[in-house]
Tab-separated table of C-alpha atoms and ligand atoms in Angstrom:
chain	number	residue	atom	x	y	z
R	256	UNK	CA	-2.846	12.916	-13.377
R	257	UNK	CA	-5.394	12.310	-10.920
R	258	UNK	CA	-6.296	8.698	-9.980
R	259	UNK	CA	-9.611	9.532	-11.791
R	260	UNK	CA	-8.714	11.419	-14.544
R	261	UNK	CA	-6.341	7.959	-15.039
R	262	UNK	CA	-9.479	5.785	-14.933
R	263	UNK	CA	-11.419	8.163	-17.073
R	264	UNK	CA	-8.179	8.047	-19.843
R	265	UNK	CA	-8.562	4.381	-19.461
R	266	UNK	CA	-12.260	4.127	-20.069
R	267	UNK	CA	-11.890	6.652	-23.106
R	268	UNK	CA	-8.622	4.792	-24.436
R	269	UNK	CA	-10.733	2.087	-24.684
R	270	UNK	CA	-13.667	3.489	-26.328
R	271	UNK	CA	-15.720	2.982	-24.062
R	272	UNK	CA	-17.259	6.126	-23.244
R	273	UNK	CA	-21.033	4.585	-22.677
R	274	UNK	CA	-20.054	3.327	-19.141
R	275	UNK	CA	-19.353	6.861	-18.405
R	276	UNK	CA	-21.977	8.352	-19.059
R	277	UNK	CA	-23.329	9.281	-15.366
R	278	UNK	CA	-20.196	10.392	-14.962
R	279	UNK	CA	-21.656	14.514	-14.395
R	280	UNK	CA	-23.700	13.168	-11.883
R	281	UNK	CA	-21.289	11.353	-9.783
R	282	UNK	CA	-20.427	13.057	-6.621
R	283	UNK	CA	-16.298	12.857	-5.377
R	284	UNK	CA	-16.420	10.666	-3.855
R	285	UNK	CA	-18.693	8.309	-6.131
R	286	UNK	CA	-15.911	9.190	-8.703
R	287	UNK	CA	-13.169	7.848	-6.371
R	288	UNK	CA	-14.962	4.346	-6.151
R	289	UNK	CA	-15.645	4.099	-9.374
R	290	UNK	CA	-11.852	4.824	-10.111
R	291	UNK	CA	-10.858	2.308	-7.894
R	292	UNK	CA	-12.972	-0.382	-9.496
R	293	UNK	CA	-11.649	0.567	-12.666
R	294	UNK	CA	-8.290	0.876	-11.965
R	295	UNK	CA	-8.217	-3.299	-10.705
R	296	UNK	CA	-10.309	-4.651	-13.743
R	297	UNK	CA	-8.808	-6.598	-15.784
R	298	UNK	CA	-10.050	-5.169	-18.799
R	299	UNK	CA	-7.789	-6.806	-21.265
R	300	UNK	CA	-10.889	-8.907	-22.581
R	301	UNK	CA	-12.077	-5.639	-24.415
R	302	UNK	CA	-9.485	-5.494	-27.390
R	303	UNK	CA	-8.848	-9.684	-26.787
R	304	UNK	CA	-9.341	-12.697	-29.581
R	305	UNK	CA	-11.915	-14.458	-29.197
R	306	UNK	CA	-12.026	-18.309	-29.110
R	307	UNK	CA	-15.836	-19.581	-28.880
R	308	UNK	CA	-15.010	-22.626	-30.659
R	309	UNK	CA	-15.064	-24.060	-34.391
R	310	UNK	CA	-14.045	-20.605	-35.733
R	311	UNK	CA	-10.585	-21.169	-35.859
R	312	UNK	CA	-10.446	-24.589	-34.933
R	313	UNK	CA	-6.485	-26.250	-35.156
R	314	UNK	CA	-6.228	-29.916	-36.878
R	315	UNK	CA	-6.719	-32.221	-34.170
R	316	UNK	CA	-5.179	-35.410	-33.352
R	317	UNK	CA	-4.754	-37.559	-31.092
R	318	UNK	CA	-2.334	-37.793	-28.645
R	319	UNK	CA	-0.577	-40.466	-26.250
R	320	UNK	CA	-1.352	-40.446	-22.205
R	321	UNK	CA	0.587	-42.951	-19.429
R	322	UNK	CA	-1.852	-45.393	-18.729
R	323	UNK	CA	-2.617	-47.047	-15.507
R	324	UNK	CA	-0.898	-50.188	-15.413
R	325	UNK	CA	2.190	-48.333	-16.787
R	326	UNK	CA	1.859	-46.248	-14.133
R	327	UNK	CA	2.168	-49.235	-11.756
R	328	UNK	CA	4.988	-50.219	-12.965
R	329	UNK	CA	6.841	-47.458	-11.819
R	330	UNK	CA	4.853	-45.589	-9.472
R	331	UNK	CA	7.368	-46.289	-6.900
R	332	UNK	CA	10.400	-44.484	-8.206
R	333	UNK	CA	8.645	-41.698	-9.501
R	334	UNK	CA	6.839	-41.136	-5.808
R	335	UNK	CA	10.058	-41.367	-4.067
R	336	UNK	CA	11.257	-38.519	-6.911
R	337	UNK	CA	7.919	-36.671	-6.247
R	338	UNK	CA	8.017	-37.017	-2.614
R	339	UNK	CA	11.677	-35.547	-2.674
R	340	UNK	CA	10.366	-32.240	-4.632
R	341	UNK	CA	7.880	-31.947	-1.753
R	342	UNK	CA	10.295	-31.846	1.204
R	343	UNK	CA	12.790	-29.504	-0.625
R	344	UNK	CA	9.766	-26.988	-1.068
R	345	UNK	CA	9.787	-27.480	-4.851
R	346	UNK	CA	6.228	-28.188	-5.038
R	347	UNK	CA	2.933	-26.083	-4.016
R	348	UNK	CA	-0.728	-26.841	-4.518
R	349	UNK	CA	-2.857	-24.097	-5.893
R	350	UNK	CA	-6.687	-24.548	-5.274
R	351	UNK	CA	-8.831	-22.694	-7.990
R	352	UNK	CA	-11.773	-21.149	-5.587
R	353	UNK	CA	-12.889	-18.005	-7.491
R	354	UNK	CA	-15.538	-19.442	-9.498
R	355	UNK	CA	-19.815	-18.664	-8.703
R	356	UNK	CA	-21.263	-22.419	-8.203
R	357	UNK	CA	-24.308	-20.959	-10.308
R	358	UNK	CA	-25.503	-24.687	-11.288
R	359	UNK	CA	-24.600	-25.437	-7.130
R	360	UNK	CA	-26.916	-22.518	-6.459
R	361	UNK	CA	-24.872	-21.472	-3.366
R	362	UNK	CA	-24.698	-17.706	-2.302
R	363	UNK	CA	-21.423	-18.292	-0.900
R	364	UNK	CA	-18.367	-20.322	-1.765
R	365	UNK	CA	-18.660	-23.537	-2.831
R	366	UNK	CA	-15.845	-24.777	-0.488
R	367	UNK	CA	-17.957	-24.277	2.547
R	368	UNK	CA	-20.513	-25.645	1.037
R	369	UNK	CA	-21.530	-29.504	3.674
R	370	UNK	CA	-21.979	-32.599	1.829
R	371	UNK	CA	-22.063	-34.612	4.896
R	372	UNK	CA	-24.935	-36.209	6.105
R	373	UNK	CA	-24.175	-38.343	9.161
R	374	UNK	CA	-21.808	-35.203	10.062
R	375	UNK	CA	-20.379	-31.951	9.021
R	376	UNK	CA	-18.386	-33.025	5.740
R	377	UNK	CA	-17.235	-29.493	4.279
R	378	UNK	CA	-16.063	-29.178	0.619
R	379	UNK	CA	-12.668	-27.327	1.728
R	380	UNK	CA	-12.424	-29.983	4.422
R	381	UNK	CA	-12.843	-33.199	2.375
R	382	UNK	CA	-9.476	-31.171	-0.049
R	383	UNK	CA	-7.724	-30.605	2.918
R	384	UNK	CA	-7.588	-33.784	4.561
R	385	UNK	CA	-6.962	-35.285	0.807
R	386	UNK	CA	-3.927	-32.900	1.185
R	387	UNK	CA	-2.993	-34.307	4.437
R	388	UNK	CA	-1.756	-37.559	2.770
R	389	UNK	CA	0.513	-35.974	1.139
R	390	UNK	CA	1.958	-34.420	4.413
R	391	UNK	CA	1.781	-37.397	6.463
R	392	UNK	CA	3.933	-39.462	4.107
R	393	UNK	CA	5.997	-36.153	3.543
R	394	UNK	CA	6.838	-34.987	6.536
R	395	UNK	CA	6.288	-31.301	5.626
R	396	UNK	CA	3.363	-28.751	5.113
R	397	UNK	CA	3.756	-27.998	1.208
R	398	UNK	CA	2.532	-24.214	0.445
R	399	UNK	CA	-1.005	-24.299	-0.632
R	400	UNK	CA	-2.321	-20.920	-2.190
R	401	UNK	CA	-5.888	-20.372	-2.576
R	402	UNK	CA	-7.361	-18.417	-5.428
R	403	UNK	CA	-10.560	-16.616	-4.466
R	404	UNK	CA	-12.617	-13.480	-5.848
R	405	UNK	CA	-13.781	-10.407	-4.990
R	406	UNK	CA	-17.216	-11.861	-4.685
R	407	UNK	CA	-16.297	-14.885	-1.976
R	408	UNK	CA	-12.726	-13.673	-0.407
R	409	UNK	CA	-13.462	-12.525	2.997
R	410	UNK	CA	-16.207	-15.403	3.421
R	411	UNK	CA	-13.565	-18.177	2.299
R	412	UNK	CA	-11.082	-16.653	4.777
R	413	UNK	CA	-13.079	-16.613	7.607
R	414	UNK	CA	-14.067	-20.009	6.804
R	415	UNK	CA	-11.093	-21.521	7.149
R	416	UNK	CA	-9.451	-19.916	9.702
R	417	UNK	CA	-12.357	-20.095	12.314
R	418	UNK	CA	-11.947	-23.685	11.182
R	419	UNK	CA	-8.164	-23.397	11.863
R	420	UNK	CA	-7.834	-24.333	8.150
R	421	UNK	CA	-9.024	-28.190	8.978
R	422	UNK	CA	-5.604	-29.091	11.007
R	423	UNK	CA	-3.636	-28.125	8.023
R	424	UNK	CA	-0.698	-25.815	9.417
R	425	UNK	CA	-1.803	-21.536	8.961
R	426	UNK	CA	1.785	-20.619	8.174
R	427	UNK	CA	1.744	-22.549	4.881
R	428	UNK	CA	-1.881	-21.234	3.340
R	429	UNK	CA	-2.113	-17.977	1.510
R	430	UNK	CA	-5.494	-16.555	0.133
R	431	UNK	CA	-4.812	-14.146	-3.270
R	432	UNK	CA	-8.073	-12.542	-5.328
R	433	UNK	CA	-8.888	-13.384	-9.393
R	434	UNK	CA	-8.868	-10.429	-11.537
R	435	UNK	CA	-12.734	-9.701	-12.634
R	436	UNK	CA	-13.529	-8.520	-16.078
R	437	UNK	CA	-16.498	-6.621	-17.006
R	438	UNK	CA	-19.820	-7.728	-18.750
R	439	UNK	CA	-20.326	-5.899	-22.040
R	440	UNK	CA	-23.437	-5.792	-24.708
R	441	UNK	CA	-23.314	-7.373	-27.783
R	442	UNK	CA	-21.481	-4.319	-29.011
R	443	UNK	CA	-18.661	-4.703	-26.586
R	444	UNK	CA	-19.811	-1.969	-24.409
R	445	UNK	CA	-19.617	-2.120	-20.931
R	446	UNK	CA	-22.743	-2.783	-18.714
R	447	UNK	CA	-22.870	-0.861	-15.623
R	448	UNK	CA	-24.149	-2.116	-12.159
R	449	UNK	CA	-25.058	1.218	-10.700
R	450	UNK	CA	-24.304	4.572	-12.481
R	451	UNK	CA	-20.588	4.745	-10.616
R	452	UNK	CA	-19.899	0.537	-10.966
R	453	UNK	CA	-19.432	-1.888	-13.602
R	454	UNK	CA	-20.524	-5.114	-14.033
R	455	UNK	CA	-18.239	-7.638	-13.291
R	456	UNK	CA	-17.386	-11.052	-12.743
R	457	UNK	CA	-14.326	-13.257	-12.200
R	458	UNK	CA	-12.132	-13.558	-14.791
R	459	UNK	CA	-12.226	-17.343	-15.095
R	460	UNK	CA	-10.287	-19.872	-13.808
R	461	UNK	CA	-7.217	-18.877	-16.621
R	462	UNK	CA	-6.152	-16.121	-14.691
R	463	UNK	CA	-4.466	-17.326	-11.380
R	464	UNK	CA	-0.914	-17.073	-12.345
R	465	UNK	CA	-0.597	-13.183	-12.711
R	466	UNK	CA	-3.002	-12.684	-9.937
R	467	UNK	CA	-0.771	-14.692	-7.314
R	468	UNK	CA	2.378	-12.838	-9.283
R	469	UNK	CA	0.628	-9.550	-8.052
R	470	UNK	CA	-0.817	-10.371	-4.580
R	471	UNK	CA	0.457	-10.342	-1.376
R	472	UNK	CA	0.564	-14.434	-1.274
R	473	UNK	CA	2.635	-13.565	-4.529
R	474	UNK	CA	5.466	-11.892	-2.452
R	475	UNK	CA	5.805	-15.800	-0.327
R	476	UNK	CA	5.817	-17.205	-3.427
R	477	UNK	CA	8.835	-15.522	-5.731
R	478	UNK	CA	10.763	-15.922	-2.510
R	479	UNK	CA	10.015	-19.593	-2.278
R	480	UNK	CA	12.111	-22.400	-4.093
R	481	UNK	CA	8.790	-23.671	-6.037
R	482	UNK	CA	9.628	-24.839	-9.018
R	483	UNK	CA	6.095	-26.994	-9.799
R	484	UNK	CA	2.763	-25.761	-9.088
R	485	UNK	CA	-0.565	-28.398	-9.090
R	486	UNK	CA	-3.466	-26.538	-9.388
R	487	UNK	CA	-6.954	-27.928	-8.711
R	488	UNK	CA	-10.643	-27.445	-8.593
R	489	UNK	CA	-12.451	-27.052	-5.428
R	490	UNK	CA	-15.338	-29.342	-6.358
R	491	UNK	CA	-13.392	-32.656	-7.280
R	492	UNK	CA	-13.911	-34.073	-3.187
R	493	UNK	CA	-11.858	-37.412	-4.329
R	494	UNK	CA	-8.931	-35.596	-5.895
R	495	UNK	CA	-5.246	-36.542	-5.291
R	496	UNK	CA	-3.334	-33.195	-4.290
R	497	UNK	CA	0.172	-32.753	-4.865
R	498	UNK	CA	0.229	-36.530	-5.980
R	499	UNK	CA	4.058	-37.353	-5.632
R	500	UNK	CA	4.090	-40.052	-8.712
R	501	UNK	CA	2.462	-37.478	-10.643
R	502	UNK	CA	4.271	-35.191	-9.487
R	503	UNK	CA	7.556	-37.617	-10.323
R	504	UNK	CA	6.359	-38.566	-13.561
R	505	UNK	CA	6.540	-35.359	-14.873
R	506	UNK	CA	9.969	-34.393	-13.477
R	507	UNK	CA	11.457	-37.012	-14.938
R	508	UNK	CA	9.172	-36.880	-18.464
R	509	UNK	CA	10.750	-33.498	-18.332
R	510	UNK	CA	7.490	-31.943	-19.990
R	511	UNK	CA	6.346	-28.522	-19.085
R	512	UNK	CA	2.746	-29.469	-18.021
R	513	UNK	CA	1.015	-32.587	-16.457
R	514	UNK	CA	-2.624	-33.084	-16.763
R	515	UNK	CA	-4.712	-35.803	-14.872
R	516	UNK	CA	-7.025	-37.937	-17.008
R	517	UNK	CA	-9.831	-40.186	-16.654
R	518	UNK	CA	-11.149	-42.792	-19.558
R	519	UNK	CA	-14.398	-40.811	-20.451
R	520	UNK	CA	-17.088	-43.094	-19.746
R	521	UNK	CA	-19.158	-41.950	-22.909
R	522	UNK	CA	-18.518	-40.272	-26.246
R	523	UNK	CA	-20.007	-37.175	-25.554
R	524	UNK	CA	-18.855	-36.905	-21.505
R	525	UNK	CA	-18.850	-33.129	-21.187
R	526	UNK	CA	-15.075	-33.065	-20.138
R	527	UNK	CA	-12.637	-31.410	-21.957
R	528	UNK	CA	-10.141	-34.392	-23.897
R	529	UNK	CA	-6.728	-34.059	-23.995
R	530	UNK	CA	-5.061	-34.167	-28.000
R	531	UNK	CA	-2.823	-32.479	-30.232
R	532	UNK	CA	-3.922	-29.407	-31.811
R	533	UNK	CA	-1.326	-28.363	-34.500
R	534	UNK	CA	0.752	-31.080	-32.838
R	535	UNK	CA	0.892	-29.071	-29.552
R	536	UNK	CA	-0.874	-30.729	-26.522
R	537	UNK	CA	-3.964	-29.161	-25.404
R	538	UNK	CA	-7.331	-29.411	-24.650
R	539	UNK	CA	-10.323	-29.557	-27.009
R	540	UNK	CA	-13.585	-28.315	-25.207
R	541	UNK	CA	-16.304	-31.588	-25.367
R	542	UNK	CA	-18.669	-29.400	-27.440
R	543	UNK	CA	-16.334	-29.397	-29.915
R	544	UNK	CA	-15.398	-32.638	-31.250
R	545	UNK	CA	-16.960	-33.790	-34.130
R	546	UNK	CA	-19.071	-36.707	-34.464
R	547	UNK	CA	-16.552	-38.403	-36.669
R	548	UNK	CA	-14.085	-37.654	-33.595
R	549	UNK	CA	-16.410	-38.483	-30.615
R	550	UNK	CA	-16.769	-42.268	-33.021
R	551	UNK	CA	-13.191	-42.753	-34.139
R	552	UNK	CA	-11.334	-45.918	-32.916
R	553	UNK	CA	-7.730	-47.460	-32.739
R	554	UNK	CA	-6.852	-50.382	-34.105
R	555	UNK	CA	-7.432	-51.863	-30.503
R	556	UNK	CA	-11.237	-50.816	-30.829
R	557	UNK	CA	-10.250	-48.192	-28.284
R	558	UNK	CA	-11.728	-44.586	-28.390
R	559	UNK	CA	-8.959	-42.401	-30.144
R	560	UNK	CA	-10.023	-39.634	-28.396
R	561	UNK	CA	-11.087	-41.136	-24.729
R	562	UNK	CA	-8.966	-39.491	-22.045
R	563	UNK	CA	-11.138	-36.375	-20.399
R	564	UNK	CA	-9.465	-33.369	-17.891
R	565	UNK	CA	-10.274	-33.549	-14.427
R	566	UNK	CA	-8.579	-30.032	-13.897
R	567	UNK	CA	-5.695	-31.338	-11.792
R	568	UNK	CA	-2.561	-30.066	-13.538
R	569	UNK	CA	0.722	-29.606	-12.704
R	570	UNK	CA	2.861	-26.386	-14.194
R	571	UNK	CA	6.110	-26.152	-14.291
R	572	UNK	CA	6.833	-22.650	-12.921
R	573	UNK	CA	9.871	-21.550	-15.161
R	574	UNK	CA	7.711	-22.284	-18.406
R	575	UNK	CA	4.637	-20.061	-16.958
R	576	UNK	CA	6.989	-17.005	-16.400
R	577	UNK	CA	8.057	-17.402	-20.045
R	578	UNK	CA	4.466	-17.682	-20.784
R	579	UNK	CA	3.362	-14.638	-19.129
R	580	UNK	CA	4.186	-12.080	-22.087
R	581	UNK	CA	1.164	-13.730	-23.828
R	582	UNK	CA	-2.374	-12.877	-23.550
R	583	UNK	CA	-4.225	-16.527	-22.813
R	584	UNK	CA	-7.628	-16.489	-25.703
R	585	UNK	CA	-10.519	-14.906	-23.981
R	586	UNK	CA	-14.063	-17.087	-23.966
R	587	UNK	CA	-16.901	-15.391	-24.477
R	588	UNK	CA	-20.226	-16.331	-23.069
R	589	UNK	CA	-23.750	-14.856	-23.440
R	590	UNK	CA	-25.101	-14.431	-20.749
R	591	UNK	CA	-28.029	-12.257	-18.500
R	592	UNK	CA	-26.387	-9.427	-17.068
R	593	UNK	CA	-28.458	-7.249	-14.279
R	594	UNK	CA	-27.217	-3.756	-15.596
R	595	UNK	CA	-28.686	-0.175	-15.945
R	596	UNK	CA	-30.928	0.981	-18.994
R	597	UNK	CA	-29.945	3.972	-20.657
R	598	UNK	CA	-31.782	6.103	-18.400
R	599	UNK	CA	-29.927	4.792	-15.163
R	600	UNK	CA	-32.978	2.427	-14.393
R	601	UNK	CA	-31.855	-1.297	-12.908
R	602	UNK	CA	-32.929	-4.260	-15.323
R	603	UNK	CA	-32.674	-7.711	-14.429
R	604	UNK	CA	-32.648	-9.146	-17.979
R	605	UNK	CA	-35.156	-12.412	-18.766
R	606	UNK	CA	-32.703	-13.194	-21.718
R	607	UNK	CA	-29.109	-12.841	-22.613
R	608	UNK	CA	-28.663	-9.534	-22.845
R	609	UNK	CA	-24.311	-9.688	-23.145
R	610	UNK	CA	-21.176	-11.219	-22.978
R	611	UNK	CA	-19.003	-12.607	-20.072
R	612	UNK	CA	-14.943	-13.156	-20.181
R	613	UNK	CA	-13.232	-15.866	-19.477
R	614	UNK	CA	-10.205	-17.364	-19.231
R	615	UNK	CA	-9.407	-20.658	-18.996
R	616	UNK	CA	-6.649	-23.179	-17.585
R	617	UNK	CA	-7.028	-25.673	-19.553
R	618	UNK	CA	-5.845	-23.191	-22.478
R	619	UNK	CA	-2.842	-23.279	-20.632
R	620	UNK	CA	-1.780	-26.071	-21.935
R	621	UNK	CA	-1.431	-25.338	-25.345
R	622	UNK	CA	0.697	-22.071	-24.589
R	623	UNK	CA	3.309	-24.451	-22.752
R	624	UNK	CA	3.850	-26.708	-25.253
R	625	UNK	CA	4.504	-29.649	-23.794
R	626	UNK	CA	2.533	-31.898	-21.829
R	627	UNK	CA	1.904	-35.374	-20.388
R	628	UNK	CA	-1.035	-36.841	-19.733
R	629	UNK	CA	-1.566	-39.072	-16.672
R	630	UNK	CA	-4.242	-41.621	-16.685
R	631	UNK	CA	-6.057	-41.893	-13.107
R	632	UNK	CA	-8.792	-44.037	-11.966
R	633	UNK	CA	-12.140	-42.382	-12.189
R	634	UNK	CA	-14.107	-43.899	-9.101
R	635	UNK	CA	-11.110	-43.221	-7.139
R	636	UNK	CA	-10.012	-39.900	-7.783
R	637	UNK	CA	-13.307	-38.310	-9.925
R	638	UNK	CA	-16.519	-36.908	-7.586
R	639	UNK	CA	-16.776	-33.390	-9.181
R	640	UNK	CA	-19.864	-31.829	-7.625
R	641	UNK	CA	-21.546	-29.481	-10.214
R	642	UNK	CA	-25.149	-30.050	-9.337
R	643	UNK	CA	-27.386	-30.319	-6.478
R	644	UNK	CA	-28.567	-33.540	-8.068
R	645	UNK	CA	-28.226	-36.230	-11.008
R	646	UNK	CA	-24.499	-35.968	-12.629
R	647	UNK	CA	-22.098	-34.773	-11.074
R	648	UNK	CA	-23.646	-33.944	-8.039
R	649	UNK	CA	-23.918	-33.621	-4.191
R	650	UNK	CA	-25.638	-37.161	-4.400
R	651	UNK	CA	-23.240	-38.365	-6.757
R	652	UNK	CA	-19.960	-37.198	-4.932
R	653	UNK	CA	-21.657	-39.052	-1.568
R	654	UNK	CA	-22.199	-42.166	-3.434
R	655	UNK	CA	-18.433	-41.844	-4.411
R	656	UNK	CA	-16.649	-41.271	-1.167
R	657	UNK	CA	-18.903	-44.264	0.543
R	658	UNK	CA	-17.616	-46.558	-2.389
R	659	UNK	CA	-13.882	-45.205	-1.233
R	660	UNK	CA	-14.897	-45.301	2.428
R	661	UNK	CA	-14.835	-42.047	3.399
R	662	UNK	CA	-17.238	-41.066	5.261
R	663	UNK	CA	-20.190	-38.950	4.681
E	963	UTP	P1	-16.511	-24.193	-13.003
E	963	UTP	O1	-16.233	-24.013	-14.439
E	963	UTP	O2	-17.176	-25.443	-12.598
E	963	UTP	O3	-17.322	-22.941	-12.500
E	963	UTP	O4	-15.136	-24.019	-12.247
E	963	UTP	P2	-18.000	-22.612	-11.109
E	963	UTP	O5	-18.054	-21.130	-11.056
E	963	UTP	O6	-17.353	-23.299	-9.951
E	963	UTP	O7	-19.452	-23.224	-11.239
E	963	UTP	P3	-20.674	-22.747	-12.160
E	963	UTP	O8	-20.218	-22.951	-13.585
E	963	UTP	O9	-20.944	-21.298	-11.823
E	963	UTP	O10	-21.787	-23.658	-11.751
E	963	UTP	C1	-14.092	-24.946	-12.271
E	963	UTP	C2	-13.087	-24.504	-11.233
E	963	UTP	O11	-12.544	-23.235	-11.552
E	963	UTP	C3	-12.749	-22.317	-10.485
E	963	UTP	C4	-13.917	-22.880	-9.709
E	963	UTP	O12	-13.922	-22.377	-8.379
E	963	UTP	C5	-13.667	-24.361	-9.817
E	963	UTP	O13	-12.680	-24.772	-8.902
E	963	UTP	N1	-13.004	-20.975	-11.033
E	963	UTP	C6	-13.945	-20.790	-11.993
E	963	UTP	C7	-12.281	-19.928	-10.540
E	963	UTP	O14	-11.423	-20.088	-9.639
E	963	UTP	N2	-12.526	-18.686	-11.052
E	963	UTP	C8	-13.453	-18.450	-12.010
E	963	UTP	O15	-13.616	-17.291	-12.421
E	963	UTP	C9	-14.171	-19.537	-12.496
């Protein structure tokens, strides 16, 4: 079979014959594109469950996390431990780069995005020197892979190498693309861009694992002795990479996943809190804990359920390859999708006019089935920059690093 008869069969497998439907009109080589594009989607989101919260919601509980002065107590053995891992090349950092920066409003990617204002203070460079800690006290470059997409990939190369990658050493970074997914109607149907393109979008931040498994970067990595991966968001500028007492902790709690936490500073802080969910570690979304939840206390007056993600994980890599057989829960978002009408006309919808896929690390988690939380503190190690302005912001982040002395 031709390579587009194979995306046609895929299409029509699928029943989803509607995106096809300029297909008579397509010249060759339109065909060929649009084959192409098809054949890399990942378009496992079209026959996926769905998780969009409270529909099949797992008892909740809450669960225990390493606080900070129990950290203290032993942070020195476990960052010897940690700092071990690191110079035998058991330890990578993985920075999660793919995503749009919508509320940001940056075209391009939010890494080279300058939050300095006395000088040049680049998002990628603020990680990068975080990173550099970690080498200094090391000795060693660690491997750090760097997930882009389709939409920022060659602009997020370029970056960085024209900026010879902030002084951190070439032969240890390695770019690899997300998966995208298509956009569908409310029937499921796929939305086209033009008559011989989907719509698509990254697949979420869920996705990295099998995308490094099948990129080039992918090839390093199976033939590296990694056995712990700490993957990160690009917009937390205070973040702790490749923390070795994290990363020591772990080892030694002999737990499949570690997650950095913060104390939320409200009830309703929109950051995802680490429980139990049918006794399994994982992460409840903030949207959906109940009241009675968001309200409940310990018998120390505490919050029971007070310790928020900061998307700084670590993974143990043997329990993700075991993982891989399973399909992580898509999310599904409504969303406006610029698409074609039905006669072929472009539309740049005013409303919602369809869904986006998703998936997400933080579901993770769950799937590895054992975790430990690891309580950080927030004003050192917490400046995500969402916004422009207000929380979690450009401003914010600013006013953060001064308090930490970094300059800005
Ligand atoms: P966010 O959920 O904050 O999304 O990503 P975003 O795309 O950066 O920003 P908005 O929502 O459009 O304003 C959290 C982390 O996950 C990465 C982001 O780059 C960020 O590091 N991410 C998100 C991906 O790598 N891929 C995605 O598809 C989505």
């Amino acid at each position: 079979m031709s390579s587009t008869e194979n995306a046609l069969k895929r299409l029509e497998d699928l029943g989803q014959k509607k995106a096809l439907r300029f297909w008579e009109e397509l010249s060759e080589e339109e065909k060929e594109a649009f084959a192409v594009q098809i054949e890399k989607a990942d378009l496992s989101c079209l026959n996926a469950r769905f998780d969009e919260g409270g529909q099949s919601m797992p008892k909740i509980a809450p669960i225990d996390v390493l606080k900070v002065d129990e950290i203290e107590e032993k942070s020195e053995r476990w960052k010897e431990e940690g700092l071990a891992a690191i110079r035998e090349g058991k330890a990578a950092a993985v920075l999660l780069a793919g995503g749009m920066g919508t509320r940001l409003g940056t075209d391009g990617p939010k890494g080279v995005f300058d939050i300095g204002i006395t000088k040049p203070v680049f998002i990628f460079q603020r990680l990068i020197e975080n990173l550099m800690d970690v080498v200094k006290e090391a000795g060693v470059y660690p491997d750090l892979y760097i997930m882009t997409s389709e939409k920022n990939h060659r602009e997020t190369v370029d970056f960085l190498t024209e900026h010879e990658f902030f002084g951190y050493e070439g032969a240890h970074v390695f770019f690899f693309e997300q998966e995208t997914a298509p956009a569908t109607d409310f029937e499921g149907q796929i939305l086209l861009e033009g008559k011989n393109r989907l719509a698509t979008s990254p697949n979420g931040n869920g996705g990295w694992y099998p995308s490094l498994l099948k990129s080039e970067a992918g090839a390093h990595f199976k033939a590296s002795p990694v056995e712990w991966l700490n993957v990160f968001a690009v917009d937390n500028v205070l973040q702790r990479i490749l923390d070795p007492a994290f990363i020591g902790a772990v080892i030694e709690g002999k737990v499949n996943t570690g997650a950095k936490v913060i104390r939320k500073n409200a009830p309703d802080e929109g950051v995802g809190v680490l429980c139990l969910m049918d006794n399994k570690p994982g992460v409840v979304e903030y949207y959906e804990l109940t009241e009675e939840m968001k309200s409940a206390k310990d018998e120390n007056g505490e919050p029971l359920y007070n310790y928020g993600v900061i998307l700084n994980y670590l993974f143990r890599r043997e329990a993700l390859e075991g993982a891989l057989e399973k399909q992580l829960p898509f999310h599904r978002v409504k969303k406006k999708v610029p698409c074609l009408d039905e006669a072929g006309n472009p539309v740049k919808p005013e409303e919602p006019n369809g869904y986006k896929y998703e998936l997400l690390v933080l579901d993770l988690i769950r799937e590895l089935s054992t975790c430990l939380g690891y309580e950080v503190v927030r004003e050192k190690e917490f400046a995500p920059i969402k916004n422009r302005t207000g929380k979690d912001s450009v401003e914010s982040a600013r006013e953060l690093l001064k308090k930490n002395k970094i300059e800005v």
